Amino acid sequence: MNGNDAIAARARAVLTPNYRQAPVALVKGEGSRVWDADGKEYLDLICGIAVNALGHCHPAVVRALEEQGRTLWHVSNLFYTPRAVELAEELTRDSFARRVFFCNSGAEANEAMLKLVRKYHADAGHPERCEIVACVNSFHGRTLFALTATGQEKYHHGFEPLVPGVRHVPFGDLAALAQAVGPRTAAFVVEPIQAEAGVLPPPVGYLAAAKKLVHAAGALFCLDEVQTGMGRTCRLWAHEWEGVTPDVMSSAKAIANGFPMGAMLATEEVGNHLTPGSHASTFGGTALASAVALATLREIRAVLPRAAQVAGRLRAGLAAIPGGRVVGVRGRGMLLGVLVRGVKAGDVVNVARERGLLVNAIGDDVVRIAPALVLTDAEADRGISLLAEAIAAAPAAP
Ligand SMILES: *Cc1c(COP(=O)(O)O)cnc(C)c1O
């Protein structure tokens, strides 16, 4: 009794019911392929929702995990570890960032970022500069401050009261942003591409103009690169496409290819305000996570040029799916939203899974594709044809 159905039944008996899980238990992965408890193989084009950037069980990452696992796991941040230092050096190389804080998830990285911007202004004698401006339909995670910054009310219900001092403006609307920022604003927080809103890129020039506007008002400019960063858009950070750098940025998801880790990166001026004792994380930047992340980062840098080629092929193939049910493809690099019409994205995802393809739905209209950066041409072609079949076979919906 260890097949998909048995594991699903046991899961429902012991786990909190907060996830809507597919009736599939995955037991093994290699590259862009995973296998379920009944031995069925899938092409994984969602990769842990943009987490396994190097695919499953990448040899260089496995080697780093095994070597560090035999050497040193964790010693607490009462001491330095060389791995964390090396990783921070690698992350800040060719970057706006000069200071790094390590944690364990995207929500924690955002929590650190939101706390830091308040502390920055408080230290400068302006504790009244405590307000956060974020975007409607944004997603920043589930801890209370990150959740409050998340501009989707459905995630707030039942958890009020939220953190005071957070307001939301429509994504892409500079006039609304200009109205919202003022002498009480600590920072504007925005995703370079609103992933959970349906893989929504900003209007051309929006981020650069937003940074200018926010700085002119004396506030900080923060980017949530939890999903878009670490090579997802075929540049290391999505903000590189926009010619704009943040004061503070969060990263997580792909940073250690599936080993839990998050990071907050900041300029020297801002980052130095996390003074001794002001913020901490027991597991943050532990030797094991840092070693895995270091191997991941080096490998991601190496595969980016090739990934950009495969991403181009993938995007063109998805956009050319016949039958009239695909009305557009948006996003960047290996973070793509396929816009569907006449079918429900959720139905497409279910039919695709039955046919051996893993993708994910955002709302009724968008199928998200976030493959491994090591996807091959052949795998891209197979993904396109499996998705085309699933879209054609999904029941018609008004
Ligand atoms: C996933 C995600 C988060 C939250 O990350 P967790 O690791 O789940 O806490 C925050 N922001 C964005 C943009 C994300 O995609």
Short mmCIF file of C-alpha atoms and ligand atoms in Angstrom, two decimals:
data_model
loop_
_atom_site.label_atom_id
_atom_site.label_comp_id
_atom_site.label_asym_id
_atom_site.label_seq_id
_atom_site.Cartn_x
_atom_site.Cartn_y
_atom_site.Cartn_z
CA MET A 1 0.00 0.00 0.00
CA ASN A 2 2.58 2.55 -1.10
CA GLY A 3 1.11 3.70 -4.40
CA ASN A 4 -0.23 7.17 -5.15
CA ASP A 5 -3.71 6.52 -3.76
CA ALA A 6 -2.46 4.98 -0.52
CA ILE A 7 -0.05 7.82 0.18
CA ALA A 8 -2.72 10.42 -0.64
CA ALA A 9 -5.12 8.75 1.81
CA ARG A 10 -2.49 8.63 4.55
CA ALA A 11 -1.55 12.25 3.85
CA ARG A 12 -5.14 13.40 4.28
CA ALA A 13 -5.22 11.66 7.66
CA VAL A 14 -2.15 13.41 9.09
CA LEU A 15 -1.30 16.63 7.24
CA THR A 16 -3.05 19.97 7.67
CA PRO A 17 -5.32 20.43 4.66
CA ASN A 18 -3.78 23.74 3.48
CA TYR A 19 -2.55 22.45 0.10
CA ARG A 20 -4.72 21.39 -2.84
CA GLN A 21 -2.57 18.43 -3.78
CA ALA A 22 -2.73 16.39 -6.97
CA PRO A 23 -3.43 12.67 -6.39
CA VAL A 24 0.19 11.88 -7.14
CA ALA A 25 3.10 11.11 -4.81
CA LEU A 26 6.50 11.81 -6.37
CA VAL A 27 9.34 9.56 -5.28
CA LYS A 28 12.32 10.20 -7.58
CA GLY A 29 13.72 12.81 -9.93
CA GLU A 30 16.53 13.22 -12.44
CA GLY A 31 17.05 16.32 -14.55
CA SER A 32 13.65 17.35 -15.92
CA ARG A 33 12.01 14.01 -15.17
CA VAL A 34 10.22 12.78 -12.05
CA TRP A 35 8.54 9.49 -11.20
CA ASP A 36 5.51 8.81 -9.02
CA ALA A 37 4.83 6.06 -6.50
CA ASP A 38 3.19 3.92 -9.20
CA GLY A 39 6.26 4.15 -11.44
CA LYS A 40 4.80 6.65 -13.93
CA GLU A 41 7.26 9.12 -15.49
CA TYR A 42 6.57 12.84 -15.95
CA LEU A 43 8.31 15.68 -17.77
CA ASP A 44 8.59 18.34 -15.07
CA LEU A 45 8.12 21.84 -16.50
CA ILE A 46 7.27 23.45 -13.18
CA CYS A 47 10.28 22.28 -11.14
CA GLY A 48 8.98 22.89 -7.64
CA ILE A 49 7.51 26.22 -8.80
CA ALA A 50 10.75 27.71 -10.10
CA VAL A 51 12.89 26.02 -7.46
CA ASN A 52 14.88 23.24 -9.15
CA ALA A 53 16.66 25.51 -11.62
CA LEU A 54 19.22 22.81 -12.36
CA GLY A 55 16.63 20.05 -12.49
CA HIS A 56 16.41 17.23 -9.98
CA CYS A 57 19.49 15.72 -8.34
CA HIS A 58 22.01 17.67 -10.43
CA PRO A 59 25.39 15.91 -10.00
CA ALA A 60 27.32 19.07 -8.99
CA VAL A 61 24.71 19.92 -6.36
CA VAL A 62 24.54 16.35 -5.05
CA ARG A 63 28.35 16.32 -4.79
CA ALA A 64 28.36 19.56 -2.79
CA LEU A 65 25.64 18.22 -0.49
CA GLU A 66 27.47 14.95 0.12
CA GLU A 67 30.88 16.54 0.66
CA GLN A 68 29.60 19.21 3.02
CA GLY A 69 27.36 16.63 4.72
CA ARG A 70 30.46 14.71 5.72
CA THR A 71 32.35 17.86 6.78
CA LEU A 72 30.16 20.26 8.74
CA TRP A 73 26.43 21.01 8.80
CA HIS A 74 25.72 23.71 11.27
CA VAL A 75 27.55 25.64 13.98
CA SER A 76 25.24 28.64 14.59
CA ASN A 77 25.96 32.19 13.58
CA LEU A 78 28.07 32.66 16.72
CA PHE A 79 30.90 31.63 14.37
CA TYR A 80 31.94 32.26 10.78
CA THR A 81 31.79 29.48 8.23
CA PRO A 82 33.84 29.74 5.03
CA ARG A 83 31.01 28.42 2.86
CA ALA A 84 28.63 31.24 3.80
CA VAL A 85 31.34 33.83 3.21
CA GLU A 86 32.19 32.36 -0.21
CA LEU A 87 28.52 32.29 -1.14
CA ALA A 88 28.01 35.92 -0.12
CA GLU A 89 31.10 36.88 -2.14
CA GLU A 90 29.73 35.04 -5.19
CA LEU A 91 26.29 36.62 -4.79
CA THR A 92 27.66 40.15 -4.52
CA ARG A 93 30.13 39.76 -7.40
CA ASP A 94 28.98 41.89 -10.39
CA SER A 95 26.02 43.04 -8.32
CA PHE A 96 24.55 46.16 -6.74
CA ALA A 97 24.67 44.31 -3.42
CA ARG A 98 27.47 44.56 -0.87
CA ARG A 99 25.75 42.99 2.16
CA VAL A 100 23.97 39.63 2.45
CA PHE A 101 21.73 38.19 5.16
CA PHE A 102 20.92 34.48 4.90
CA CYS A 103 17.67 32.84 5.98
CA ASN A 104 15.61 29.84 4.92
CA SER A 105 12.74 30.89 2.68
CA GLY A 106 11.29 33.61 0.50
CA ALA A 107 8.93 34.83 3.19
CA GLU A 108 11.82 35.17 5.63
CA ALA A 109 13.92 37.03 3.08
CA ASN A 110 11.04 39.46 2.54
CA GLU A 111 10.43 39.72 6.27
CA ALA A 112 14.09 40.71 6.72
CA MET A 113 13.80 43.22 3.86
CA LEU A 114 10.66 44.82 5.29
CA LYS A 115 12.15 45.03 8.78
CA LEU A 116 15.43 46.41 7.44
CA VAL A 117 13.81 49.31 5.57
CA ARG A 118 11.98 50.39 8.73
CA LYS A 119 15.18 50.14 10.76
CA TYR A 120 17.12 52.13 8.16
CA HIS A 121 14.81 55.13 8.56
CA ALA A 122 14.43 54.70 12.32
CA ASP A 123 18.24 54.77 12.68
CA ALA A 124 18.29 57.98 10.62
CA GLY A 125 15.94 59.61 13.14
CA HIS A 126 12.78 59.06 11.10
CA PRO A 127 10.72 56.35 12.80
CA GLU A 128 7.63 57.91 11.19
CA ARG A 129 8.96 56.63 7.86
CA CYS A 130 7.53 53.18 8.50
CA GLU A 131 5.01 52.67 5.71
CA ILE A 132 5.41 50.07 3.01
CA VAL A 133 3.92 50.54 -0.44
CA ALA A 134 3.42 47.27 -2.33
CA CYS A 135 1.43 46.23 -5.39
CA VAL A 136 -2.05 44.88 -5.93
CA ASN A 137 -1.90 41.17 -6.87
CA SER A 138 1.66 40.86 -5.58
CA PHE A 139 2.89 37.82 -3.68
CA HIS A 140 5.54 38.09 -0.97
CA GLY A 141 4.99 35.06 1.27
CA ARG A 142 3.04 33.92 4.32
CA THR A 143 4.70 35.36 7.43
CA LEU A 144 2.54 38.18 8.75
CA PHE A 145 4.52 41.15 7.42
CA ALA A 146 5.18 39.47 4.06
CA LEU A 147 1.52 38.42 3.96
CA THR A 148 0.39 41.98 4.66
CA ALA A 149 2.59 43.19 1.80
CA THR A 150 1.00 40.53 -0.42
CA GLY A 151 -1.68 42.35 -2.40
CA GLN A 152 -4.20 39.52 -2.58
CA GLU A 153 -7.01 39.72 -0.04
CA LYS A 154 -7.91 36.05 -0.35
CA TYR A 155 -4.69 35.25 1.54
CA HIS A 156 -5.47 37.75 4.30
CA HIS A 157 -8.86 36.38 5.34
CA GLY A 158 -8.96 35.03 8.86
CA PHE A 159 -5.49 36.30 9.76
CA GLU A 160 -6.37 39.88 10.68
CA PRO A 161 -5.26 42.10 12.27
CA LEU A 162 -2.44 42.46 9.78
CA VAL A 163 0.70 44.58 10.20
CA PRO A 164 -0.15 48.30 10.24
CA GLY A 165 1.40 50.66 7.72
CA VAL A 166 1.11 48.75 4.43
CA ARG A 167 -0.75 50.03 1.38
CA HIS A 168 -1.17 48.77 -2.18
CA VAL A 169 -1.08 50.41 -5.59
CA PRO A 170 -1.86 48.88 -8.99
CA PHE A 171 1.21 47.24 -10.57
CA GLY A 172 2.52 49.32 -13.47
CA ASP A 173 0.68 52.50 -12.43
CA LEU A 174 3.23 55.29 -11.82
CA ALA A 175 0.59 57.93 -11.08
CA ALA A 176 -0.86 55.76 -8.30
CA LEU A 177 2.65 55.17 -6.94
CA ALA A 178 3.36 58.92 -6.93
CA GLN A 179 0.15 59.44 -4.93
CA ALA A 180 1.03 56.72 -2.43
CA VAL A 181 4.64 57.60 -1.53
CA GLY A 182 5.42 60.48 0.79
CA PRO A 183 7.23 61.53 3.96
CA ARG A 184 5.93 58.45 5.82
CA THR A 185 7.03 55.92 3.20
CA ALA A 186 9.88 53.58 4.14
CA ALA A 187 9.99 51.64 0.88
CA PHE A 188 8.25 50.49 -2.26
CA VAL A 189 8.38 46.71 -2.70
CA VAL A 190 7.74 45.16 -6.11
CA GLU A 191 8.35 41.98 -8.12
CA PRO A 192 10.22 42.46 -11.43
CA ILE A 193 7.60 40.12 -12.93
CA GLN A 194 4.41 39.48 -10.93
CA ALA A 195 4.61 35.71 -11.01
CA GLU A 196 1.67 34.68 -8.84
CA ALA A 197 -0.53 37.27 -10.57
CA GLY A 198 -0.17 35.24 -13.77
CA VAL A 199 3.42 35.86 -14.91
CA LEU A 200 2.80 39.55 -15.53
CA PRO A 201 5.76 41.63 -16.74
CA PRO A 202 5.75 45.36 -15.93
CA PRO A 203 5.17 48.04 -18.56
CA VAL A 204 8.41 49.05 -20.31
CA GLY A 205 10.39 51.47 -18.13
CA TYR A 206 8.08 51.09 -15.11
CA LEU A 207 10.67 49.79 -12.65
CA ALA A 208 13.29 52.41 -13.51
CA ALA A 209 10.73 55.21 -13.27
CA ALA A 210 9.37 53.78 -10.02
CA LYS A 211 12.86 53.75 -8.50
CA LYS A 212 13.40 57.39 -9.43
CA LEU A 213 10.06 58.42 -8.03
CA VAL A 214 10.54 56.49 -4.80
CA HIS A 215 14.05 57.85 -4.26
CA ALA A 216 12.86 61.40 -4.92
CA ALA A 217 10.38 60.88 -2.07
CA GLY A 218 13.21 59.76 0.24
CA ALA A 219 12.12 56.11 0.34
CA LEU A 220 13.92 52.89 -0.60
CA PHE A 221 13.35 50.74 -3.68
CA CYS A 222 13.03 47.00 -2.96
CA LEU A 223 12.70 44.07 -5.32
CA ASP A 224 11.25 40.65 -4.52
CA GLU A 225 13.32 38.37 -6.76
CA VAL A 226 12.34 35.21 -4.88
CA GLN A 227 10.82 33.66 -7.99
CA THR A 228 12.39 35.70 -10.81
CA GLY A 229 15.97 35.53 -9.59
CA MET A 230 18.73 32.92 -9.73
CA GLY A 231 18.61 32.61 -13.48
CA ARG A 232 14.88 32.03 -13.90
CA THR A 233 14.59 34.69 -16.63
CA CYS A 234 17.92 33.57 -18.17
CA ARG A 235 19.79 36.42 -16.50
CA LEU A 236 20.92 35.91 -12.92
CA TRP A 237 18.41 38.55 -11.72
CA ALA A 238 15.34 39.76 -13.59
CA HIS A 239 16.20 43.38 -12.77
CA GLU A 240 19.21 43.08 -15.12
CA TRP A 241 16.71 43.17 -18.01
CA GLU A 242 15.38 46.51 -16.79
CA GLY A 243 18.68 48.36 -16.29
CA VAL A 244 17.66 49.12 -12.72
CA THR A 245 19.12 48.05 -9.38
CA PRO A 246 17.33 47.93 -6.03
CA ASP A 247 18.49 49.13 -2.61
CA VAL A 248 17.40 45.80 -1.15
CA MET A 249 16.40 42.53 -2.79
CA SER A 250 15.10 39.17 -1.63
CA SER A 251 16.00 35.79 -3.10
CA ALA A 252 15.03 32.20 -2.28
CA LYS A 253 13.35 29.49 -4.37
CA ALA A 254 16.16 28.39 -6.75
CA ILE A 255 19.02 29.70 -4.62
CA ALA A 256 20.00 26.21 -3.41
CA ASN A 257 18.12 24.20 -6.06
CA GLY A 258 15.58 22.87 -3.55
CA PHE A 259 17.58 22.85 -0.35
CA PRO A 260 15.83 25.38 1.94
CA MET A 261 17.56 28.76 1.80
CA GLY A 262 16.75 32.42 1.37
CA ALA A 263 18.85 35.56 1.17
CA MET A 264 18.40 39.27 1.49
CA LEU A 265 20.88 41.36 -0.48
CA ALA A 266 21.41 45.05 0.13
CA THR A 267 23.68 47.95 -0.65
CA GLU A 268 26.37 48.58 1.95
CA GLU A 269 24.64 51.76 3.18
CA VAL A 270 21.30 50.06 3.81
CA GLY A 271 22.56 46.59 4.73
CA ASN A 272 24.76 47.89 7.53
CA HIS A 273 21.63 48.82 9.49
CA LEU A 274 21.09 45.19 10.46
CA THR A 275 23.31 45.87 13.46
CA PRO A 276 24.46 43.20 15.97
CA GLY A 277 21.48 41.55 17.64
CA SER A 278 18.86 43.35 15.51
CA HIS A 279 17.93 40.37 13.36
CA ALA A 280 18.90 36.69 13.18
CA SER A 281 18.04 33.20 12.02
CA THR A 282 19.18 29.96 13.65
CA PHE A 283 19.56 28.11 10.36
CA GLY A 284 20.39 31.15 8.23
CA GLY A 285 23.44 30.51 6.06
CA THR A 286 24.25 27.20 7.67
CA ALA A 287 27.34 25.49 6.20
CA LEU A 288 25.32 22.78 4.47
CA ALA A 289 22.83 25.13 2.81
CA SER A 290 25.63 27.51 1.82
CA ALA A 291 27.68 24.74 0.19
CA VAL A 292 24.66 23.57 -1.79
CA ALA A 293 23.79 27.14 -2.82
CA LEU A 294 27.37 27.86 -3.86
CA ALA A 295 27.42 24.84 -6.18
CA THR A 296 23.99 25.85 -7.49
CA LEU A 297 25.00 29.45 -8.19
CA ARG A 298 28.19 28.49 -10.03
CA GLU A 299 26.34 25.97 -12.17
CA ILE A 300 23.47 28.38 -12.91
CA ARG A 301 25.94 31.02 -14.12
CA ALA A 302 27.47 28.41 -16.44
CA VAL A 303 24.19 27.24 -17.99
CA LEU A 304 22.49 30.62 -18.55
CA PRO A 305 23.57 31.22 -22.19
CA ARG A 306 22.40 27.78 -23.27
CA ALA A 307 19.17 28.13 -21.23
CA ALA A 308 18.34 31.35 -23.08
CA GLN A 309 18.46 29.49 -26.40
CA VAL A 310 16.18 26.69 -25.19
CA ALA A 311 13.83 29.26 -23.64
CA GLY A 312 13.48 30.99 -27.00
CA ARG A 313 12.63 27.70 -28.67
CA LEU A 314 10.15 26.84 -25.93
CA ARG A 315 8.39 30.20 -26.08
CA ALA A 316 8.08 30.13 -29.87
CA GLY A 317 6.71 26.58 -29.77
CA LEU A 318 4.16 27.41 -27.06
CA ALA A 319 3.00 30.52 -28.91
CA ALA A 320 2.50 28.43 -32.06
CA ILE A 321 0.23 25.82 -30.44
CA PRO A 322 -2.63 25.48 -32.93
CA GLY A 323 -6.37 25.34 -32.23
CA GLY A 324 -7.03 28.89 -31.10
CA ARG A 325 -7.05 28.09 -27.39
CA VAL A 326 -3.62 29.64 -26.77
CA VAL A 327 -4.01 33.40 -27.05
CA GLY A 328 -0.58 34.50 -25.86
CA VAL A 329 2.64 33.67 -24.04
CA ARG A 330 4.15 36.16 -21.62
CA GLY A 331 7.06 36.28 -19.20
CA ARG A 332 10.78 36.10 -19.68
CA GLY A 333 13.33 33.35 -20.19
CA MET A 334 12.25 30.21 -18.38
CA LEU A 335 9.33 31.86 -16.53
CA LEU A 336 6.41 31.75 -18.92
CA GLY A 337 2.64 32.13 -18.68
CA VAL A 338 0.60 30.50 -21.43
CA LEU A 339 -2.71 32.36 -21.74
CA VAL A 340 -5.60 30.07 -22.59
CA ARG A 341 -9.14 30.79 -23.79
CA GLY A 342 -12.13 28.45 -24.01
CA VAL A 343 -10.60 26.05 -21.46
CA LYS A 344 -9.79 26.31 -17.77
CA ALA A 345 -6.09 26.37 -16.93
CA GLY A 346 -6.76 23.99 -14.02
CA ASP A 347 -8.34 21.44 -16.39
CA VAL A 348 -5.37 21.75 -18.75
CA VAL A 349 -3.00 21.06 -15.86
CA ASN A 350 -4.93 17.93 -14.82
CA VAL A 351 -5.12 16.53 -18.35
CA ALA A 352 -1.42 17.32 -18.87
CA ARG A 353 -0.50 15.48 -15.68
CA GLU A 354 -2.46 12.40 -16.75
CA ARG A 355 -0.45 12.51 -19.99
CA GLY A 356 2.88 12.81 -18.16
CA LEU A 357 3.52 16.57 -18.09
CA LEU A 358 3.77 18.71 -14.94
CA VAL A 359 2.80 22.37 -15.23
CA ASN A 360 0.73 24.60 -12.98
CA ALA A 361 -2.30 26.88 -13.23
CA ILE A 362 -2.58 30.47 -12.03
CA GLY A 363 -6.26 31.32 -11.95
CA ASP A 364 -8.44 30.12 -14.84
CA ASP A 365 -6.49 31.65 -17.72
CA VAL A 366 -2.78 31.07 -17.21
CA VAL A 367 -0.71 27.88 -17.36
CA ARG A 368 2.67 28.54 -15.77
CA ILE A 369 5.81 26.96 -17.24
CA ALA A 370 8.99 27.16 -15.13
CA PRO A 371 11.32 24.43 -16.41
CA ALA A 372 14.83 23.58 -15.36
CA LEU A 373 17.46 25.82 -16.96
CA VAL A 374 19.10 22.59 -18.16
CA LEU A 375 16.06 21.65 -20.26
CA THR A 376 17.17 20.14 -23.58
CA ASP A 377 15.77 21.02 -27.01
CA ALA A 378 14.17 17.59 -27.20
CA GLU A 379 12.53 18.04 -23.79
CA ALA A 380 11.27 21.48 -24.80
CA ASP A 381 9.74 20.02 -27.97
CA ARG A 382 8.13 17.18 -26.03
CA GLY A 383 6.74 19.65 -23.47
CA ILE A 384 5.22 21.77 -26.22
CA SER A 385 3.51 18.80 -27.87
CA LEU A 386 2.25 17.34 -24.57
CA LEU A 387 0.83 20.73 -23.57
CA ALA A 388 -0.73 21.17 -27.03
CA GLU A 389 -2.42 17.77 -26.65
CA ALA A 390 -3.64 18.61 -23.15
CA ILE A 391 -5.05 21.96 -24.23
CA ALA A 392 -6.87 20.30 -27.13
CA ALA A 393 -8.21 17.48 -24.93
CA ALA A 394 -9.34 19.66 -22.00
CA PRO A 395 -13.10 20.18 -21.75
CA ALA A 396 -14.47 23.36 -23.28
CA ALA A 397 -15.24 26.07 -20.74
CA PRO A 398 -17.04 29.36 -21.36
C1 LIG B 1 7.44 31.86 -3.47
C2 LIG B 1 7.50 33.32 -3.28
C3 LIG B 1 7.62 33.90 -2.01
C4 LIG B 1 7.56 33.09 -0.74
O1 LIG B 1 8.60 32.18 -0.63
P1 LIG B 1 8.51 31.01 0.47
O2 LIG B 1 9.83 30.31 0.35
O3 LIG B 1 7.34 30.15 0.10
O4 LIG B 1 8.32 31.63 1.79
C5 LIG B 1 7.75 35.26 -1.92
N1 LIG B 1 7.77 36.04 -3.02
C6 LIG B 1 7.65 35.51 -4.27
C7 LIG B 1 7.69 36.43 -5.45
C8 LIG B 1 7.50 34.14 -4.44
O5 LIG B 1 7.35 33.64 -5.66
#
